Short mmCIF file of C-alpha atoms in Angstrom, two decimals:
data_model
loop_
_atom_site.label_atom_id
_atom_site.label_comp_id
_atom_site.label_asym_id
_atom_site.label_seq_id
_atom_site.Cartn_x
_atom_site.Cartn_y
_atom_site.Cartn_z
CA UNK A 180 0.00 0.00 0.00
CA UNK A 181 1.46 3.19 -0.81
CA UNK A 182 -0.43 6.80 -0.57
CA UNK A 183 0.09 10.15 -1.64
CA UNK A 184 -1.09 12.29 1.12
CA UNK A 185 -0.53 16.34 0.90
CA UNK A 186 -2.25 19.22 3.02
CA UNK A 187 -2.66 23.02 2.48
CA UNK A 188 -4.71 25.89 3.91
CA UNK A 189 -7.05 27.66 1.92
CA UNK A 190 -8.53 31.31 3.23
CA UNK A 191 -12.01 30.51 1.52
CA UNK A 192 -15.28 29.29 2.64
CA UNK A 193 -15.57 25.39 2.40
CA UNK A 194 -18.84 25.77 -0.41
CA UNK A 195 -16.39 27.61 -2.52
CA UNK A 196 -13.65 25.31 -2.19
CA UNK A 197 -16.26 22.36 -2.58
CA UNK A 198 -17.51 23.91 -5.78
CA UNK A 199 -13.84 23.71 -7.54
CA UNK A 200 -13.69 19.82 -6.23
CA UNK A 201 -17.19 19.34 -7.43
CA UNK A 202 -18.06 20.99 -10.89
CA UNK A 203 -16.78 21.09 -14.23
CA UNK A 204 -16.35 24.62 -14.14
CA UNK A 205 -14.22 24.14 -10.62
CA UNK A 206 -12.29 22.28 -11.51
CA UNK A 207 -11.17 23.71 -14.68
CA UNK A 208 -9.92 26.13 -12.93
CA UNK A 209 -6.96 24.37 -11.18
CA UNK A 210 -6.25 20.90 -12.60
CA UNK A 211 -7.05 21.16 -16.26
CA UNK A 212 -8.62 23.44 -18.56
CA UNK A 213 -10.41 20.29 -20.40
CA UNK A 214 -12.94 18.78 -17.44
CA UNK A 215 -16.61 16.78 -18.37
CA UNK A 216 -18.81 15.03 -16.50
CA UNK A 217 -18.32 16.41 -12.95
CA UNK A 218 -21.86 15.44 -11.01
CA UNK A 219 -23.54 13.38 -8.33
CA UNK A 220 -22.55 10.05 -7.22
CA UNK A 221 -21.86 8.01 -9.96
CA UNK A 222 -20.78 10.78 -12.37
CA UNK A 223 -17.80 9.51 -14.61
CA UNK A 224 -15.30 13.12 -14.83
CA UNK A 225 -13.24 12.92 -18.06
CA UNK A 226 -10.00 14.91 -16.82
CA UNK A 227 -8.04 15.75 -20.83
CA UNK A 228 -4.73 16.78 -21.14
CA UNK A 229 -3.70 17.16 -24.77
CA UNK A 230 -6.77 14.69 -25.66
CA UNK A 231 -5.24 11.82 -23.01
CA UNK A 232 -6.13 11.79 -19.49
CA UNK A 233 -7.63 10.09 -16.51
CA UNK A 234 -11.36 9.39 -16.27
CA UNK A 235 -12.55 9.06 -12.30
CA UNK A 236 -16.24 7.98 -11.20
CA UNK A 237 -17.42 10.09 -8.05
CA UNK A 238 -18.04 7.52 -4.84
CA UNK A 239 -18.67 9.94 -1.90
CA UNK A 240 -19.96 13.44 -1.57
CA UNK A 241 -20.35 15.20 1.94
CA UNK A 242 -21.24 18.88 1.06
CA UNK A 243 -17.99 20.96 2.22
CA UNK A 244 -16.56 18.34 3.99
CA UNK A 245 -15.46 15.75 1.43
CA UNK A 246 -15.03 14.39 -2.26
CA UNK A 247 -13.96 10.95 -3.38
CA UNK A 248 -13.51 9.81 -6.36
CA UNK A 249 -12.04 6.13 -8.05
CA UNK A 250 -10.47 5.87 -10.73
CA UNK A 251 -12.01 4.28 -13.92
CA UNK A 252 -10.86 3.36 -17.03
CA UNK A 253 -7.05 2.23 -18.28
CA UNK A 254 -5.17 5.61 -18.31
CA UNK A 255 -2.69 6.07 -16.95
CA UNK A 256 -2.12 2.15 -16.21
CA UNK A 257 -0.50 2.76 -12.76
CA UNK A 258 -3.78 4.67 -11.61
CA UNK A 259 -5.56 1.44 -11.82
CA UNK A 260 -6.92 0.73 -8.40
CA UNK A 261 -6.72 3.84 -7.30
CA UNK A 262 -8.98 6.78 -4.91
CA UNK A 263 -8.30 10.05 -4.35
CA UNK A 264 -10.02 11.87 -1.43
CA UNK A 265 -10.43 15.69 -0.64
CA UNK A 266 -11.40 16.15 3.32
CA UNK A 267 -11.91 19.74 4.32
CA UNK A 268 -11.45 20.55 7.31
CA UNK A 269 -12.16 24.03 9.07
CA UNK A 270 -9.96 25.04 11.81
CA UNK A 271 -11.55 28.37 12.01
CA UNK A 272 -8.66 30.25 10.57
CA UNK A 273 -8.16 28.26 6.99
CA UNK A 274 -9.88 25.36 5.21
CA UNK A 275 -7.51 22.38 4.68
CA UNK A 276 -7.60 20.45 2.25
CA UNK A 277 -6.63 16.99 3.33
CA UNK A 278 -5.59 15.44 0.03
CA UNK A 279 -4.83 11.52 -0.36
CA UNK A 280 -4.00 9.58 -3.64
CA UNK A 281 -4.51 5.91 -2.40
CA UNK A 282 -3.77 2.38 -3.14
CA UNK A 283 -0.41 2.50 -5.16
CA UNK A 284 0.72 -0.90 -6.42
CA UNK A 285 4.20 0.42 -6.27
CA UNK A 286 6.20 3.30 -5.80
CA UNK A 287 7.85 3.95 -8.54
CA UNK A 288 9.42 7.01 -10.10
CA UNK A 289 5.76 7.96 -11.85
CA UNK A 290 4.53 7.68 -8.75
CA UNK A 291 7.03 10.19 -6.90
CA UNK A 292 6.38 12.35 -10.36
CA UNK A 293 2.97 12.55 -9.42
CA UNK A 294 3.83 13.12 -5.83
CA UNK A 295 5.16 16.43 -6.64
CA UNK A 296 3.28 17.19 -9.22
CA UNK A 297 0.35 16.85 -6.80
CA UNK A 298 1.56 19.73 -4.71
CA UNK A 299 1.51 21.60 -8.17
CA UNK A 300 -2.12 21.04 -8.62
CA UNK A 301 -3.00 21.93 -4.80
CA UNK A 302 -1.06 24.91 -4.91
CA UNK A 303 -3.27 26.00 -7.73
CA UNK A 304 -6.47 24.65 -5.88
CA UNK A 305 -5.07 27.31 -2.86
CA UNK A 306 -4.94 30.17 -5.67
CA UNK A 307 -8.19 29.75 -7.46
CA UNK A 308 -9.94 29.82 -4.05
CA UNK A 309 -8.01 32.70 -2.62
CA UNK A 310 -7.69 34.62 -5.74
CA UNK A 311 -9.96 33.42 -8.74
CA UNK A 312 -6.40 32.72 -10.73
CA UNK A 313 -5.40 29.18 -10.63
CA UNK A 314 -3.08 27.56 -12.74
CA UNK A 315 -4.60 24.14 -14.51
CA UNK A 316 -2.63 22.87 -17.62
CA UNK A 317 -1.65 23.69 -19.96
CA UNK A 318 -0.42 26.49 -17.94
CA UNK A 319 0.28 24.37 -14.93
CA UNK A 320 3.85 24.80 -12.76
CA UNK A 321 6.48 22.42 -15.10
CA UNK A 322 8.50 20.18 -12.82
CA UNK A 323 10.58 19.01 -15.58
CA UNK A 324 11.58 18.77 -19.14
CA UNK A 325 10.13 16.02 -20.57
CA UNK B 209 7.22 2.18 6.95
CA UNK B 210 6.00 5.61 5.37
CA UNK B 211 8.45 7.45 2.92
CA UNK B 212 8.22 10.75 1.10
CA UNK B 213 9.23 10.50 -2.39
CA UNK B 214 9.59 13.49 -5.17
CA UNK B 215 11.18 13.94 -8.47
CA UNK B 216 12.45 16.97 -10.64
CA UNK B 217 13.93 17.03 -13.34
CA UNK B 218 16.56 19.95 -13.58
CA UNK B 219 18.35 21.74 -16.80
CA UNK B 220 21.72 22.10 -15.36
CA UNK B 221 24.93 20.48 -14.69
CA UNK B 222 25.35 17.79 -11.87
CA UNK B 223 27.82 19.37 -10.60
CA UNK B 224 25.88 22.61 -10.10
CA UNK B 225 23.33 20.62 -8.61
CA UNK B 226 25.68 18.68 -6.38
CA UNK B 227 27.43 22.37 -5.04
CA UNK B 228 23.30 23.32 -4.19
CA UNK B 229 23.09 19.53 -2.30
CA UNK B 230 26.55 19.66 -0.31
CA UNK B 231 27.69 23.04 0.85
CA UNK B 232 26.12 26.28 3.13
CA UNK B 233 26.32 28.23 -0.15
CA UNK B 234 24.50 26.30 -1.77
CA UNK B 235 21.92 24.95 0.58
CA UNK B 236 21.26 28.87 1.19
CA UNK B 237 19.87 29.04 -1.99
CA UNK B 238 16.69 27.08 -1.96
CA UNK B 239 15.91 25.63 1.80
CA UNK B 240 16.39 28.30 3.87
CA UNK B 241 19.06 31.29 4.47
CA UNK B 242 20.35 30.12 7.95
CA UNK B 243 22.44 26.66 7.15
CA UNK B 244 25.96 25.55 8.32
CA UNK B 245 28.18 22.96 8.66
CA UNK B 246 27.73 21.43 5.11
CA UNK B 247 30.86 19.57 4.64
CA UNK B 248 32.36 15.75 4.22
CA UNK B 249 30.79 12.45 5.77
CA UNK B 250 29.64 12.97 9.15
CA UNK B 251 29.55 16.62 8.75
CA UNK B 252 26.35 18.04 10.89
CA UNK B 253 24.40 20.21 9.12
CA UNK B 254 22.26 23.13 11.23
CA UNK B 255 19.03 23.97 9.33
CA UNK B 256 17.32 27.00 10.75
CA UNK B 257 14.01 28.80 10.43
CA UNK B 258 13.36 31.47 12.52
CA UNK B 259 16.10 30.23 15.30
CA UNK B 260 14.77 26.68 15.55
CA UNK B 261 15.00 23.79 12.92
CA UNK B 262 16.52 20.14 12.02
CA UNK B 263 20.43 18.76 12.30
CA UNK B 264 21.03 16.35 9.69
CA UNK B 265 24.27 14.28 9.82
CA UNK B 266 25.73 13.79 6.38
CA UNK B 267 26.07 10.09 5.68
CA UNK B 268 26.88 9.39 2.32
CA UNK B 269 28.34 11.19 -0.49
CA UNK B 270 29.04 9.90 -4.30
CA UNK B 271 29.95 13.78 -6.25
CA UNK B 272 27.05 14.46 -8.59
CA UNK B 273 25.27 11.02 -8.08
CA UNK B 274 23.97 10.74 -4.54
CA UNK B 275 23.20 12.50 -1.45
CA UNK B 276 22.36 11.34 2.05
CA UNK B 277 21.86 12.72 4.98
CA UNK B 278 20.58 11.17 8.74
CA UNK B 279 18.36 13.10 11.20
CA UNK B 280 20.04 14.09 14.13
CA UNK B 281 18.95 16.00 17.34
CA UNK B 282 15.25 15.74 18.30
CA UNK B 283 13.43 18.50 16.16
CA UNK B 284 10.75 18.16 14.45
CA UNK B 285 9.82 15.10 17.34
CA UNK B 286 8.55 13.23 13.77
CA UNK B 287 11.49 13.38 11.56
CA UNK B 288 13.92 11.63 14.40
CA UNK B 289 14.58 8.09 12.59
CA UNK B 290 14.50 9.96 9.33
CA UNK B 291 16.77 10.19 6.51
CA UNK B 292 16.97 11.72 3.54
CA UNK B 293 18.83 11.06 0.09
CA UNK B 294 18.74 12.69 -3.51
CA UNK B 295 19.58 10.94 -6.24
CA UNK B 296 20.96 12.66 -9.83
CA UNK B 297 20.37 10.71 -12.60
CA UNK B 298 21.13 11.98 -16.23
CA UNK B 299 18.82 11.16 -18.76
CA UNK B 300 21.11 13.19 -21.16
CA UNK B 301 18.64 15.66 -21.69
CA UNK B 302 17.99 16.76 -18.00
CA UNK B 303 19.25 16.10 -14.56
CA UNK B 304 16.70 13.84 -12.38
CA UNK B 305 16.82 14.69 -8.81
CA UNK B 306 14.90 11.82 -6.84
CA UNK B 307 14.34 12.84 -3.42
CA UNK B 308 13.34 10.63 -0.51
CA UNK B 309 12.69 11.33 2.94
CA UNK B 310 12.67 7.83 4.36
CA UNK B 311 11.36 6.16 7.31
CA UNK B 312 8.67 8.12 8.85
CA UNK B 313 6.58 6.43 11.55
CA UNK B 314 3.51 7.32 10.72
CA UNK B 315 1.71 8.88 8.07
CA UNK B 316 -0.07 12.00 9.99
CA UNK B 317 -1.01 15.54 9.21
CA UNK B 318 2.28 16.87 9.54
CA UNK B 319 3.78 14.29 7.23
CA UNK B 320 1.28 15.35 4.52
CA UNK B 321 2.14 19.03 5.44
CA UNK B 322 6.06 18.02 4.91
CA UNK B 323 5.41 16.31 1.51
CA UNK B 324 3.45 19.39 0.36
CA UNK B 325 6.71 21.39 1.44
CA UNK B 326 9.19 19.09 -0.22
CA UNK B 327 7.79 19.98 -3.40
CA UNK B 328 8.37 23.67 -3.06
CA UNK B 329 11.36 23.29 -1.76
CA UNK B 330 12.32 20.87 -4.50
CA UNK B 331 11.22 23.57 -7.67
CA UNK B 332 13.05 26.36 -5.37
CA UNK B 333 16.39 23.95 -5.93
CA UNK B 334 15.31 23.64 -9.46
CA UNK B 335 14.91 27.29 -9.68
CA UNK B 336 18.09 27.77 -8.10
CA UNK B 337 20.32 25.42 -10.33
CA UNK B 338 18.72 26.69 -13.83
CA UNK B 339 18.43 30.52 -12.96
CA UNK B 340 20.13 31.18 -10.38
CA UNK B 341 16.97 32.05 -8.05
CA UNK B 342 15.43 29.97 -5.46
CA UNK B 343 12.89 31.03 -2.83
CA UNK B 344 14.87 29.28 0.22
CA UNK B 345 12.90 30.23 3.76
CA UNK B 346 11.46 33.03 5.20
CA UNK B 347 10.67 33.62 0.67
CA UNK B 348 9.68 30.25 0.46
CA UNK B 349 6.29 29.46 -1.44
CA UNK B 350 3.36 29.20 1.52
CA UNK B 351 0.60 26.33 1.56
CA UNK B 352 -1.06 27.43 4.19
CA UNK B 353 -1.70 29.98 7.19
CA UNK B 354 -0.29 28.57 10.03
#
């Protein structure tokens, strides 16, 4: 079992926050400009990046408190098997987002790629909320050269 | 067993890279501003933010290939046990720095709050070896509002 777990504070209210986790036009605005699909329980989100990208079914739903999703379909082949969960949690100060990319057959050097570029994608969650300017691909934070 | 695990890859020579990884100077640039003792195996190295911070004992060294250092002293409580390596790897096109931050005991809040600061640490050393700019601490990237 291996997990991806990150954490940030967001100065936001938890609906607005819950709408970028929850809605097609939320979540274009911090993970990737080319989102479909985002819904109730049950909804199949088609994430695109360049035409190729993850599809993920929604499994939970707990208005401002938490999203999880599983993944679905064959792309990319080492997110087979995996969940991703967004808890929010309100300490009164800050929202934060308690962020966990579960059930990793391996870790591998994909996986530590997608570690980091997790805290990319976060970090972009933060700014939408705080500031209405995230930064989804294609104009996403590069953390390499390939 | 919990470990941290990131990966960059980095436009610039090993050794530059290596001279960030293994001396004050160069640690300055992208962790924080207050570091000494950088030197040869079983050098201690004094991390400080704000007056407080980790010792890491340096216990391995291979110039421009690998990195490792062992926690030493008893701050932060969680990282005592920990260690922490980089490995460069050359694709011939970029410089792959694979980070680890090994043994953690348990996979809590603060270790999800560390992994989302290992990754802005990690593009500050990037920063730092390809233009010459990191944002080391107290100009590091914030995730939250603590």
């Amino acid at each position: 079992m291996n997990d991806i777990q990150h954490r940030v504070g967001i100065k936001s209210s938890a609906d607005n926050i819950y709408q970028l986790l929850t809605t097609d036009s939320g979540l274009t605005q911090w993970w990737t400009n080319d989102v479909s699909g985002a819904g109730e329980i049950n909804a199949l989100i088609k994430f695109r990046f360049n035409g190729g990208g993850p599809d993920f079914t929604v499994v939970e739903l707990l208005p401002n408190k938490r999203v999880g999703w599983q993944h679905s379909g064959s792309v990319p082949e080492a997110w087979i098997g995996t969940s991703i969960v967004f808890e929010l949690v309100d300490d009164g100060e800050q929202i934060f987002v308690n962020f966990t990319h579960a059930n990793w057959t391996e870790a591998t050097d994909f996986m530590a790629h997608c570690n980091t570029k997790w805290a990319v994608f976060l970090l972009s969650l933060k700014d939408a909320a705080e500031t209405g300017k995230g930064a989804p691909f294609p104009n996403d934070t590069q953390i390499d050269h390939s």
